[in-house]
GROMACS .gro file of C-alpha atoms in nm:
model
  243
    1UNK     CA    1 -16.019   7.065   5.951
    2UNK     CA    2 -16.056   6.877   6.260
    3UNK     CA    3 -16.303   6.591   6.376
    4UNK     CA    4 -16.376   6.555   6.720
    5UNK     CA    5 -16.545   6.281   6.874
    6UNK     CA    6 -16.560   6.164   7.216
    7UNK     CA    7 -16.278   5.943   7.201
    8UNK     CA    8 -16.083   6.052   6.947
    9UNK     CA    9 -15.986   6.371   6.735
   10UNK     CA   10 -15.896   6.314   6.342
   11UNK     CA   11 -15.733   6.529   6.133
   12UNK     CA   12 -15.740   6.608   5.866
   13UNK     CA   13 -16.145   6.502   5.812
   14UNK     CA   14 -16.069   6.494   5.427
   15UNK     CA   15 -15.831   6.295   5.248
   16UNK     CA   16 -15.650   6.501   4.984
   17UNK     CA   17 -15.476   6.321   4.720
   18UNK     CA   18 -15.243   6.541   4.495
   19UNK     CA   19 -15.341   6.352   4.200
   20UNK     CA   20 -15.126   6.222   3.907
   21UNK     CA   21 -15.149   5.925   3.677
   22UNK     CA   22 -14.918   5.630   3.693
   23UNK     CA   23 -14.770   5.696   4.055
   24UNK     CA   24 -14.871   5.621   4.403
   25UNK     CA   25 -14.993   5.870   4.650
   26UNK     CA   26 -15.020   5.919   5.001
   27UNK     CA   27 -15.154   6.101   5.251
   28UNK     CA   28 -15.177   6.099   5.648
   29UNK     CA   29 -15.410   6.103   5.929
   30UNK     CA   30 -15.324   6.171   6.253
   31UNK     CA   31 -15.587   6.005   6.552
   32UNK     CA   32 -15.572   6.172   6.887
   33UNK     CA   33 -15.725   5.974   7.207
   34UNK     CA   34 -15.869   6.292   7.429
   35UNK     CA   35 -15.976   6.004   7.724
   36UNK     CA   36 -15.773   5.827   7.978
   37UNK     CA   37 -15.865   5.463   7.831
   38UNK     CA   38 -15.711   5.261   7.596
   39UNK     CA   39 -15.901   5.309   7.237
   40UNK     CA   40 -15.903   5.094   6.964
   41UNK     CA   41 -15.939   5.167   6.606
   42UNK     CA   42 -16.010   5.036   6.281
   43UNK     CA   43 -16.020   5.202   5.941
   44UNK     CA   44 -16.260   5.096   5.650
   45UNK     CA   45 -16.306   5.226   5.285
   46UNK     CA   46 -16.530   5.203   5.038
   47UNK     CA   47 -16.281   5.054   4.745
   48UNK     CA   48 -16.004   4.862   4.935
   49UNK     CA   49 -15.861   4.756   4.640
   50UNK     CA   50 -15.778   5.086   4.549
   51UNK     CA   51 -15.619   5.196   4.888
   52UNK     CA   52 -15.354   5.043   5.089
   53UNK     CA   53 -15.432   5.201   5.490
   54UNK     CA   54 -15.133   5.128   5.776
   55UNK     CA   55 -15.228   5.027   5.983
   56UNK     CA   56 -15.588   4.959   5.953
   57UNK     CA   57 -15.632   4.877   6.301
   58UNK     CA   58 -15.458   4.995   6.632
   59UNK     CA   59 -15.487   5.096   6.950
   60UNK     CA   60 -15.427   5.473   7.081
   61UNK     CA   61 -15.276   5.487   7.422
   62UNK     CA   62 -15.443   5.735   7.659
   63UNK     CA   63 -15.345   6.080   7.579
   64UNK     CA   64 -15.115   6.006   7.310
   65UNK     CA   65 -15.156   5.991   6.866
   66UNK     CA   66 -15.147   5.748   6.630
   67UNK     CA   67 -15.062   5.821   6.249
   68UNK     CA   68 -15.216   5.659   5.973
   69UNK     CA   69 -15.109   5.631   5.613
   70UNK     CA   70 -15.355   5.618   5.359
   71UNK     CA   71 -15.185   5.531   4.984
   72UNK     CA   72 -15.398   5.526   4.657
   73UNK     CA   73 -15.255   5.302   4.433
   74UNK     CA   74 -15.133   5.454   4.121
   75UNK     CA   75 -15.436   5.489   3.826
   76UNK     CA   76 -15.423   5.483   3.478
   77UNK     CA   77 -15.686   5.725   3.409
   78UNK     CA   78 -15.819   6.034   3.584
   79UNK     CA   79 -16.155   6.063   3.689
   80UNK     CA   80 -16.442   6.306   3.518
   81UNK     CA   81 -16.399   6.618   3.627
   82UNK     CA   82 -16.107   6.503   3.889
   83UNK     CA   83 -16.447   6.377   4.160
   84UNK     CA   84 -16.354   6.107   4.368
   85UNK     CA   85 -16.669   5.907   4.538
   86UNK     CA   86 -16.449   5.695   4.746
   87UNK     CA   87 -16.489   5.673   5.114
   88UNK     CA   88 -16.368   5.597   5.428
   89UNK     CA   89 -16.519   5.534   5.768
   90UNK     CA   90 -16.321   5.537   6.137
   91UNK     CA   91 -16.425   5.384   6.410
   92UNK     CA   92 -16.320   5.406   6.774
   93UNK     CA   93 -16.436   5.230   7.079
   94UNK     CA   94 -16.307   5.167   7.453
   95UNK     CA   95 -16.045   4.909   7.470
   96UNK     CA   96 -15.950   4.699   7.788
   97UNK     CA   97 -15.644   4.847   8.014
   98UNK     CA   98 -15.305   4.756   7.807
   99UNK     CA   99 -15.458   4.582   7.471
  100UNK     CA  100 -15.243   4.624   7.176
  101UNK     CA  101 -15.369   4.557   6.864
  102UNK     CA  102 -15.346   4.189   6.854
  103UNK     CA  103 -15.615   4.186   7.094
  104UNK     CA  104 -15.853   4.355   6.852
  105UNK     CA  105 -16.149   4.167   6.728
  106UNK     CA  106 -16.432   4.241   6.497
  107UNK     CA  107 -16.684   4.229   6.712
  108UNK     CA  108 -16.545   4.485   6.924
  109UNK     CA  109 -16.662   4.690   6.657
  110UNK     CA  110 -17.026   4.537   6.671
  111UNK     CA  111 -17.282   4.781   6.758
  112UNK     CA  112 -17.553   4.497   6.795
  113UNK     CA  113 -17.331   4.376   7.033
  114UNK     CA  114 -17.408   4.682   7.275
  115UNK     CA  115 -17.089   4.819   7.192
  116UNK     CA  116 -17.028   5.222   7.202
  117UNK     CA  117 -16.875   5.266   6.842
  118UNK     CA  118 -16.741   5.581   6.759
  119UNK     CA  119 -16.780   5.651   6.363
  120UNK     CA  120 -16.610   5.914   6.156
  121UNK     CA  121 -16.682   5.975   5.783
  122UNK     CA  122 -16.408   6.076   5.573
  123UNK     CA  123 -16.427   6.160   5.202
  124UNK     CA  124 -16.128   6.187   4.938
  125UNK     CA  125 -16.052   6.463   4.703
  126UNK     CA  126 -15.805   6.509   4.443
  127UNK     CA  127 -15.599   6.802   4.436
  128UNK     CA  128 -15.338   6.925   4.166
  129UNK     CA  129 -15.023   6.840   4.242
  130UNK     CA  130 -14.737   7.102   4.385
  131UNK     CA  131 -14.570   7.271   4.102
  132UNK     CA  132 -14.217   7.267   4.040
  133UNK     CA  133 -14.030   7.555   4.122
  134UNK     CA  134 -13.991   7.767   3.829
  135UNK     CA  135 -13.567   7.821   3.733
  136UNK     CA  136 -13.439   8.126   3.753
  137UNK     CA  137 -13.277   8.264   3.447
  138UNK     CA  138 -12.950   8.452   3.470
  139UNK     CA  139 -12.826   8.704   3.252
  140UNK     CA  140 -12.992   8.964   3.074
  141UNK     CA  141 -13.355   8.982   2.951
  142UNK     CA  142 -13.474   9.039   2.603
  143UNK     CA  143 -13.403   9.451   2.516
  144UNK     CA  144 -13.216   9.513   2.871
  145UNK     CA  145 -12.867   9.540   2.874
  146UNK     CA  146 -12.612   9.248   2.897
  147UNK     CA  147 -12.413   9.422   3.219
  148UNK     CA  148 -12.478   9.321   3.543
  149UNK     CA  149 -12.696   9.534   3.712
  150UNK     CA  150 -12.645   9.754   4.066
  151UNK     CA  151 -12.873   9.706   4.310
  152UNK     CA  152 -12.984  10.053   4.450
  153UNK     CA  153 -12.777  10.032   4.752
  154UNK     CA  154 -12.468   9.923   4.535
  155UNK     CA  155 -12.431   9.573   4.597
  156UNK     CA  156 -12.518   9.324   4.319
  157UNK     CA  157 -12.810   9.101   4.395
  158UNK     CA  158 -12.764   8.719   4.448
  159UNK     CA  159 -12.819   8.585   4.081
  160UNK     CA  160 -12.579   8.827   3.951
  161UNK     CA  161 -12.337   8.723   4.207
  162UNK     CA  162 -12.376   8.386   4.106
  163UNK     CA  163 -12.308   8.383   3.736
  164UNK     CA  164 -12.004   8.612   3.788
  165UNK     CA  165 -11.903   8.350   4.032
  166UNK     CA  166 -11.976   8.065   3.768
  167UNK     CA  167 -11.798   8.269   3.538
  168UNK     CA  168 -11.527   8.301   3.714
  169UNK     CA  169 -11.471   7.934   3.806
  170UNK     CA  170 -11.466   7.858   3.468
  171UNK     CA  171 -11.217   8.106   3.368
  172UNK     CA  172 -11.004   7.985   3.660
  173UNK     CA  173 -11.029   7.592   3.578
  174UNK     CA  174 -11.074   7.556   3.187
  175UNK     CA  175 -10.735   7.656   3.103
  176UNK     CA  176 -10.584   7.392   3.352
  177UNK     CA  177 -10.796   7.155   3.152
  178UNK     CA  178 -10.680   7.218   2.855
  179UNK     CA  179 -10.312   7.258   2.958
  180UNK     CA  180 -10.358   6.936   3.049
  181UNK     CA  181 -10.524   6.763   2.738
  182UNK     CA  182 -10.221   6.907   2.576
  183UNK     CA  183  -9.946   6.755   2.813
  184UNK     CA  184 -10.153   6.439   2.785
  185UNK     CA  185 -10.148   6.444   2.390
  186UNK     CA  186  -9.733   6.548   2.383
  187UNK     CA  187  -9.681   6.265   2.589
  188UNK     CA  188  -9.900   5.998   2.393
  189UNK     CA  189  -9.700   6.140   2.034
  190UNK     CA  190  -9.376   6.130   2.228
  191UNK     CA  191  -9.436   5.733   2.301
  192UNK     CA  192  -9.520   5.697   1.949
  193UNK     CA  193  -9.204   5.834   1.804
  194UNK     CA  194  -8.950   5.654   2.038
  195UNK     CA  195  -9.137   5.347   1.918
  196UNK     CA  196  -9.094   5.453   1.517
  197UNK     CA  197  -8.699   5.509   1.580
  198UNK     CA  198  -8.695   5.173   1.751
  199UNK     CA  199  -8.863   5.001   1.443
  200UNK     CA  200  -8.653   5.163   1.223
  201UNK     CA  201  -8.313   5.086   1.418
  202UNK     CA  202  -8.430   4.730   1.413
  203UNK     CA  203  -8.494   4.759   1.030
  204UNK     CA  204  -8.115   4.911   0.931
  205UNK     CA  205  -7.980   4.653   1.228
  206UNK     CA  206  -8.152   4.354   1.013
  207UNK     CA  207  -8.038   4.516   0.618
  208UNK     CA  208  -7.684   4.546   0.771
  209UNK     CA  209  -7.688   4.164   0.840
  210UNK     CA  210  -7.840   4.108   0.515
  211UNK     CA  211  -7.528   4.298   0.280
  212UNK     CA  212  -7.299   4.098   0.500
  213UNK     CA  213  -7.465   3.786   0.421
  214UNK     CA  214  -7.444   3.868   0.050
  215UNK     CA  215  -7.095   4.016   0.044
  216UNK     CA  216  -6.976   3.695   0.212
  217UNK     CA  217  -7.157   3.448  -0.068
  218UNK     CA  218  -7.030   3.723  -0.331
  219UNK     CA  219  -6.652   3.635  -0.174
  220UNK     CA  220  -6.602   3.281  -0.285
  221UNK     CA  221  -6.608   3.118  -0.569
  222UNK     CA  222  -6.931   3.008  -0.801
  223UNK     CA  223  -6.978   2.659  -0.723
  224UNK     CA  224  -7.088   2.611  -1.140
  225UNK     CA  225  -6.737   2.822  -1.209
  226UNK     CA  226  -6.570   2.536  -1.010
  227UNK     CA  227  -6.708   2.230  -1.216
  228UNK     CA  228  -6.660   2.433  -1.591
  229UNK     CA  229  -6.254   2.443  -1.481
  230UNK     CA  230  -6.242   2.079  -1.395
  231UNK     CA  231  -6.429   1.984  -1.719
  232UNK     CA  232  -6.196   2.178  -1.910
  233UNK     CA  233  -5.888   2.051  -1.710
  234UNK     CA  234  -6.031   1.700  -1.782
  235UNK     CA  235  -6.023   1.741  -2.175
  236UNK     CA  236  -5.715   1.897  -2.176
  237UNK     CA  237  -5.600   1.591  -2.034
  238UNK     CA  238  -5.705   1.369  -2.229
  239UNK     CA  239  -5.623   1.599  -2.566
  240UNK     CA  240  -5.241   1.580  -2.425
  241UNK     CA  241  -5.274   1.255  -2.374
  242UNK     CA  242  -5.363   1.193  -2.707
  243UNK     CA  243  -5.106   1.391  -2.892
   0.00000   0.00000   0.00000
Protein backbone atom coordinates (compact mmCIF):
# COMPACT_ATOMS: atom_id res chain seq x y z
CA UNK A 1 0.00 0.00 0.00
CA UNK A 2 1.05 3.29 -1.13
CA UNK A 3 0.69 6.92 0.38
CA UNK A 4 0.64 9.70 -1.80
CA UNK A 5 0.90 13.14 -0.88
CA UNK A 6 1.79 16.11 -2.74
CA UNK A 7 5.32 15.99 -2.15
CA UNK A 8 6.07 12.77 -1.42
CA UNK A 9 4.90 9.03 -1.97
CA UNK A 10 5.55 6.41 1.08
CA UNK A 11 5.50 3.01 0.93
CA UNK A 12 4.73 0.85 2.51
CA UNK A 13 1.89 3.07 4.72
CA UNK A 14 2.15 0.28 7.46
CA UNK A 15 5.03 -0.83 9.29
CA UNK A 16 5.12 -4.62 9.56
CA UNK A 17 7.27 -6.08 12.11
CA UNK A 18 7.76 -9.96 11.84
CA UNK A 19 7.66 -10.26 15.47
CA UNK A 20 9.86 -12.40 17.83
CA UNK A 21 11.04 -11.99 21.37
CA UNK A 22 14.59 -11.22 22.31
CA UNK A 23 15.84 -10.00 18.76
CA UNK A 24 15.79 -6.83 16.86
CA UNK A 25 13.67 -6.13 13.88
CA UNK A 26 13.55 -4.04 11.02
CA UNK A 27 11.71 -2.87 8.44
CA UNK A 28 11.95 -0.20 5.52
CA UNK A 29 10.30 2.70 4.04
CA UNK A 30 10.99 3.98 0.94
CA UNK A 31 10.02 8.14 0.40
CA UNK A 32 9.59 9.23 -3.15
CA UNK A 33 9.75 13.20 -3.98
CA UNK A 34 7.05 13.42 -7.10
CA UNK A 35 8.05 17.56 -7.34
CA UNK A 36 10.98 19.29 -8.82
CA UNK A 37 12.05 20.95 -5.30
CA UNK A 38 14.18 19.91 -2.79
CA UNK A 39 11.96 18.22 0.20
CA UNK A 40 12.82 17.75 3.54
CA UNK A 41 11.75 15.18 5.92
CA UNK A 42 11.53 14.20 9.36
CA UNK A 43 10.18 11.07 10.99
CA UNK A 44 8.46 10.97 14.50
CA UNK A 45 6.98 8.06 16.64
CA UNK A 46 4.98 7.68 19.30
CA UNK A 47 7.55 5.49 21.66
CA UNK A 48 11.10 6.55 20.55
CA UNK A 49 12.56 4.60 22.99
CA UNK A 50 11.34 1.64 21.50
CA UNK A 51 12.42 2.41 17.84
CA UNK A 52 15.67 3.36 16.45
CA UNK A 53 14.58 5.37 12.71
CA UNK A 54 17.77 6.22 10.10
CA UNK A 55 17.75 8.61 9.40
CA UNK A 56 15.11 10.54 11.07
CA UNK A 57 15.56 13.49 9.04
CA UNK A 58 16.71 14.08 5.34
CA UNK A 59 16.26 15.67 2.43
CA UNK A 60 14.83 13.97 -0.95
CA UNK A 61 16.36 15.36 -4.05
CA UNK A 62 13.87 16.20 -6.81
CA UNK A 63 12.71 13.16 -8.51
CA UNK A 64 14.75 10.77 -6.70
CA UNK A 65 14.01 8.19 -3.14
CA UNK A 66 15.17 8.09 0.05
CA UNK A 67 15.06 4.79 2.26
CA UNK A 68 14.38 4.71 5.74
CA UNK A 69 15.05 2.05 8.33
CA UNK A 70 12.80 1.66 11.03
CA UNK A 71 14.29 -1.04 13.89
CA UNK A 72 12.20 -2.10 17.01
CA UNK A 73 14.38 -2.89 19.61
CA UNK A 74 14.23 -6.39 20.73
CA UNK A 75 11.21 -7.05 23.64
CA UNK A 76 10.98 -9.32 26.27
CA UNK A 77 7.39 -9.96 26.13
CA UNK A 78 4.79 -10.05 23.38
CA UNK A 79 1.95 -7.94 23.40
CA UNK A 80 -1.94 -9.13 24.09
CA UNK A 81 -3.18 -10.50 21.31
CA UNK A 82 0.15 -9.51 19.16
CA UNK A 83 -1.70 -5.39 18.83
CA UNK A 84 0.78 -2.88 18.57
CA UNK A 85 -0.56 0.91 19.36
CA UNK A 86 2.65 2.47 18.39
CA UNK A 87 2.82 5.16 15.85
CA UNK A 88 4.59 7.07 13.56
CA UNK A 89 4.03 10.36 11.80
CA UNK A 90 6.05 11.77 8.41
CA UNK A 91 6.32 14.93 7.54
CA UNK A 92 7.46 16.65 4.35
CA UNK A 93 7.79 20.22 3.41
CA UNK A 94 9.60 22.39 0.57
CA UNK A 95 13.20 22.79 1.19
CA UNK A 96 15.48 25.65 -0.26
CA UNK A 97 17.44 24.76 -3.73
CA UNK A 98 20.54 22.35 -2.60
CA UNK A 99 19.86 21.96 1.41
CA UNK A 100 21.11 18.78 2.77
CA UNK A 101 20.09 17.78 5.89
CA UNK A 102 22.29 19.80 8.06
CA UNK A 103 20.33 22.65 7.03
CA UNK A 104 17.17 21.21 8.57
CA UNK A 105 15.61 22.95 11.46
CA UNK A 106 12.61 22.37 13.60
CA UNK A 107 10.81 25.03 12.77
CA UNK A 108 10.79 24.19 9.26
CA UNK A 109 8.41 21.81 10.42
CA UNK A 110 6.24 24.55 12.26
CA UNK A 111 2.88 24.87 10.92
CA UNK A 112 2.22 28.10 13.08
CA UNK A 113 4.99 29.30 11.35
CA UNK A 114 2.92 29.40 7.94
CA UNK A 115 4.73 26.52 6.85
CA UNK A 116 3.04 23.89 4.24
CA UNK A 117 3.69 20.58 6.26
CA UNK A 118 2.99 17.52 4.66
CA UNK A 119 1.86 14.73 7.37
CA UNK A 120 1.62 11.02 6.90
CA UNK A 121 0.29 8.59 9.57
CA UNK A 122 1.78 5.32 9.78
CA UNK A 123 0.77 2.52 12.15
CA UNK A 124 2.83 -0.77 13.13
CA UNK A 125 1.70 -4.29 13.07
CA UNK A 126 3.22 -7.42 14.05
CA UNK A 127 3.31 -10.20 11.80
CA UNK A 128 4.52 -13.92 12.36
CA UNK A 129 7.67 -14.42 11.38
CA UNK A 130 8.77 -16.44 7.93
CA UNK A 131 8.93 -20.06 8.60
CA UNK A 132 11.82 -22.12 8.07
CA UNK A 133 11.88 -24.20 5.23
CA UNK A 134 10.73 -27.54 6.09
CA UNK A 135 13.85 -30.51 5.27
CA UNK A 136 13.26 -32.82 2.97
CA UNK A 137 13.53 -36.38 4.01
CA UNK A 138 15.24 -38.92 1.79
CA UNK A 139 14.65 -42.42 1.60
CA UNK A 140 11.66 -44.33 1.91
CA UNK A 141 8.43 -43.51 3.79
CA UNK A 142 6.76 -45.51 6.43
CA UNK A 143 4.99 -48.88 4.47
CA UNK A 144 6.58 -47.85 0.88
CA UNK A 145 9.34 -49.66 -0.31
CA UNK A 146 13.07 -48.99 0.49
CA UNK A 147 14.12 -48.89 -3.55
CA UNK A 148 14.48 -45.89 -5.22
CA UNK A 149 11.68 -45.04 -7.12
CA UNK A 150 11.27 -44.32 -11.23
CA UNK A 151 9.91 -41.37 -12.14
CA UNK A 152 7.24 -42.01 -14.91
CA UNK A 153 9.39 -40.92 -17.67
CA UNK A 154 12.32 -43.15 -16.28
CA UNK A 155 14.61 -40.83 -14.82
CA UNK A 156 14.95 -40.72 -11.00
CA UNK A 157 13.83 -37.51 -9.43
CA UNK A 158 16.36 -35.10 -7.72
CA UNK A 159 16.25 -36.40 -4.00
CA UNK A 160 16.78 -39.83 -5.12
CA UNK A 161 19.63 -38.71 -7.15
CA UNK A 162 21.04 -37.17 -4.31
CA UNK A 163 21.23 -39.85 -1.68
CA UNK A 164 22.56 -42.34 -4.29
CA UNK A 165 25.09 -39.68 -4.90
CA UNK A 166 25.76 -39.33 -1.02
CA UNK A 167 25.87 -42.88 -0.99
CA UNK A 168 28.14 -43.23 -3.29
CA UNK A 169 30.71 -40.71 -2.00
CA UNK A 170 30.80 -42.46 0.99
CA UNK A 171 31.42 -45.77 -0.42
CA UNK A 172 34.15 -44.19 -2.54
CA UNK A 173 36.00 -42.24 0.45
CA UNK A 174 35.41 -44.33 3.75
CA UNK A 175 37.59 -47.08 2.82
CA UNK A 176 40.56 -44.62 2.04
CA UNK A 177 39.89 -43.48 5.56
CA UNK A 178 40.19 -46.33 7.11
CA UNK A 179 43.13 -47.66 5.02
CA UNK A 180 44.61 -44.93 6.36
CA UNK A 181 43.85 -45.11 10.21
CA UNK A 182 45.40 -48.46 9.71
CA UNK A 183 48.77 -47.33 8.01
CA UNK A 184 48.75 -44.63 10.68
CA UNK A 185 48.34 -47.24 13.62
CA UNK A 186 51.21 -49.88 11.87
CA UNK A 187 53.42 -47.11 11.81
CA UNK A 188 52.85 -45.73 15.49
CA UNK A 189 53.35 -49.85 16.80
CA UNK A 190 56.30 -50.08 14.45
CA UNK A 191 58.05 -46.96 16.40
CA UNK A 192 57.17 -48.61 19.51
CA UNK A 193 58.89 -51.87 18.90
CA UNK A 194 62.24 -50.49 17.44
CA UNK A 195 62.23 -48.54 20.69
CA UNK A 196 61.59 -51.97 22.98
CA UNK A 197 64.63 -53.77 21.03
CA UNK A 198 66.68 -50.68 21.69
CA UNK A 199 65.90 -50.83 25.52
CA UNK A 200 66.53 -54.22 25.63
CA UNK A 201 69.98 -54.13 23.62
CA UNK A 202 70.94 -51.48 26.08
CA UNK A 203 69.85 -53.81 29.00
CA UNK A 204 72.06 -57.17 27.76
CA UNK A 205 74.91 -54.35 26.64
CA UNK A 206 74.89 -53.13 30.51
CA UNK A 207 74.53 -57.18 32.22
CA UNK A 208 77.47 -58.07 29.87
CA UNK A 209 79.60 -55.33 31.59
CA UNK A 210 78.30 -56.36 34.81
CA UNK A 211 79.60 -60.50 34.58
CA UNK A 212 82.83 -58.98 33.43
CA UNK A 213 83.07 -56.83 36.33
CA UNK A 214 82.41 -59.81 38.60
CA UNK A 215 84.48 -62.40 36.77
CA UNK A 216 87.41 -59.96 37.03
CA UNK A 217 86.96 -59.42 41.12
CA UNK A 218 86.23 -63.37 41.14
CA UNK A 219 90.02 -63.63 39.37
CA UNK A 220 92.25 -62.48 42.14
CA UNK A 221 92.80 -63.30 45.26
CA UNK A 222 90.46 -62.60 48.60
CA UNK A 223 92.08 -59.78 50.19
CA UNK A 224 90.98 -61.66 53.94
CA UNK A 225 92.66 -65.04 52.21
CA UNK A 226 95.83 -62.84 51.90
CA UNK A 227 96.14 -61.69 55.65
CA UNK A 228 95.02 -65.54 57.16
CA UNK A 229 98.46 -66.83 55.09
CA UNK A 230 100.64 -64.15 56.54
CA UNK A 231 99.27 -64.79 60.09
CA UNK A 232 99.93 -68.29 59.73
CA UNK A 233 103.40 -67.70 58.06
CA UNK A 234 104.06 -65.38 61.08
CA UNK A 235 103.48 -68.21 63.79
CA UNK A 236 105.19 -70.62 61.99
CA UNK A 237 107.97 -68.42 62.38
CA UNK A 238 108.10 -67.85 65.46
CA UNK A 239 107.16 -71.78 66.43
CA UNK A 240 110.59 -72.58 64.37
CA UNK A 241 112.14 -70.15 65.98
CA UNK A 242 111.39 -71.50 69.12
CA UNK A 243 112.25 -75.11 68.62
Amino acid sequence: MMSTGDLLNIEPQELQFPFELRKQISCSLQLSNKTDNYVAFKVKTTNPKKYCVRPNTGVVLPRSTCDVIVTMQSQKEAPPDMQCKDKFLLQGVVASPGATAKDITPEMFNKEAGHHVEECKLRVLYVAPPRPPSPVHEGSEEGSSPRASVSDNGNFSASEFSAAASRAFVEQYEPQDKSTEARALISKLTEEKNSVIQKNNKLQQELELLRRQANRGSSGLPFIYVVIVGLIGIILGYLMKKI
